[in-house]
XYZ file of C-alpha atoms in Angstrom:
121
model
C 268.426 -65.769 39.795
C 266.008 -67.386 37.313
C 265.334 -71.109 36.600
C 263.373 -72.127 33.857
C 262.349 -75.980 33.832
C 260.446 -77.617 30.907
C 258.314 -80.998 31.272
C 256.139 -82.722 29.017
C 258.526 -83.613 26.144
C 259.035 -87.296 25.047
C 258.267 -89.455 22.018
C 254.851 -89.490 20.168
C 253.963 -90.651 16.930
C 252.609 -88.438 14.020
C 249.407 -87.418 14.529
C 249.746 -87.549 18.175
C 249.597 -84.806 20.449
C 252.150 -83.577 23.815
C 251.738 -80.426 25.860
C 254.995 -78.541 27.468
C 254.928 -76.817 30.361
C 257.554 -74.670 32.071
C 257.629 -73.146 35.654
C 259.614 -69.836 36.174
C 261.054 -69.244 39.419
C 263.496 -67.196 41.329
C 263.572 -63.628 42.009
C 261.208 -62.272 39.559
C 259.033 -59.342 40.020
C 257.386 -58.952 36.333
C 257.337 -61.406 33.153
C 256.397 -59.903 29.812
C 256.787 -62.344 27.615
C 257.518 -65.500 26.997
C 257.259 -68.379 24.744
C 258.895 -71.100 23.353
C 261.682 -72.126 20.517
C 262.853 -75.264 18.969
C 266.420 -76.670 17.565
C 266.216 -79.165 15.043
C 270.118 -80.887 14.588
C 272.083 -78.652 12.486
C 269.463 -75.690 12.414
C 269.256 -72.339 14.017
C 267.183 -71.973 17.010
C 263.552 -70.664 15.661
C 260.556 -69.047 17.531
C 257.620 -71.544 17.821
C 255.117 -69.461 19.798
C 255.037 -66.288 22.430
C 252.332 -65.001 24.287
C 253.229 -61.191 25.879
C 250.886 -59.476 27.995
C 247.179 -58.766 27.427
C 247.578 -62.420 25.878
C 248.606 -61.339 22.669
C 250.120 -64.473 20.625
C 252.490 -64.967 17.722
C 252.762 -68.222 15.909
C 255.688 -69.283 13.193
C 253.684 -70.217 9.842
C 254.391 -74.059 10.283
C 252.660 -74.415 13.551
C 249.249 -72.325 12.607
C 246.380 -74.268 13.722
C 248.103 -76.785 15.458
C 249.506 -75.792 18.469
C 248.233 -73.221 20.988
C 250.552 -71.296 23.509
C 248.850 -69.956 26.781
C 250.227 -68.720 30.453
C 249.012 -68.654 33.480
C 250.570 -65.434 35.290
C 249.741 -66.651 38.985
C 252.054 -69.369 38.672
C 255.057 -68.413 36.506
C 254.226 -70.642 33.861
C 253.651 -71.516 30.429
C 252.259 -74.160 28.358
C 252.510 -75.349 24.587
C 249.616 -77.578 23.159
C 250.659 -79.506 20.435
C 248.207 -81.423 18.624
C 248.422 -82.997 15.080
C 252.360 -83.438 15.023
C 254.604 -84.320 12.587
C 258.276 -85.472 12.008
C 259.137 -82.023 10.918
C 258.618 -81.174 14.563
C 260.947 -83.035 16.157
C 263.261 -81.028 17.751
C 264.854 -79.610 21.192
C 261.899 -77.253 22.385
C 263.588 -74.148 24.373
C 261.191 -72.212 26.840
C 262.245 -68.431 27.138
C 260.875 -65.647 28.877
C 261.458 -62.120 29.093
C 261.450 -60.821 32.703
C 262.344 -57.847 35.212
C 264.655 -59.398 38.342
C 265.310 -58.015 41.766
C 268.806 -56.456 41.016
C 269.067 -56.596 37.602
C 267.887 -52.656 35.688
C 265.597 -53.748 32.978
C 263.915 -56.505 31.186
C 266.504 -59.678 30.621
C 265.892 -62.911 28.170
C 266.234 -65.916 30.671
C 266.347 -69.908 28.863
C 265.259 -73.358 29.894
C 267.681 -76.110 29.152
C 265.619 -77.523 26.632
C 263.287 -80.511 26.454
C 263.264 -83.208 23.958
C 260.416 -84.024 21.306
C 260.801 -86.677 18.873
C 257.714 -87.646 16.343
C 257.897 -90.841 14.731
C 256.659 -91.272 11.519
């Protein structure tokens, strides 16, 4: 029903900068959040960044003035500018949204697959 796909991942160095975008598509009639997570290996799956609606965003601590999160609602999508990275970011970066379906009662999480960044030191 939805499909979530991620671009823009890859390998940078430190200090470098990537920006991810995903596309949402399928039967969707509303989105009210959405945002993006990362898995580093052999850690939990953390929130990185979410923007709901009127624009309103939430950061984790470690990200703070380096990477912005912004949508744009006419096309289903979301982006994540990363600037300044660092080792400590490299990680499997998860794009998730929050959205109302044709045929499904309420608000449901929906996932990306998950896009690969790796910063070299």
């Amino acid at each position: 029903q939805v499909q979530l796909v991620e671009s823009g991942g890859g390998l940078v160095q430190a200090g470098g900068s990537l920006r991810l975008s995903c596309v949402a598509s399928g039967s969707i009639f509303s989105i009210n959040a959405m945002g993006w997570y990362r898995q580093a290996p052999g850690k939990q799956r953390d929130l990185v960044a979410a923007v709901g609606g009127g624009d309103i965003t939430n950061y984790a601590d470690s990200v703070k003035g380096r990477f912005t999160i912004s949508r744009d609602n006419a096309k289903n999508t979301v982006y994540l500018q990363m600037n300044s990275l660092k080792p400590e970011d490299t990680a499997v970066y998860y794009c998730n949204i929050a959205a109302g379906v044709w045929g499904t009662l309420g608000v449901q999480d929906y996932w990306g697959k998950g896009i690969l960044v790796t910063v070299s030191s």
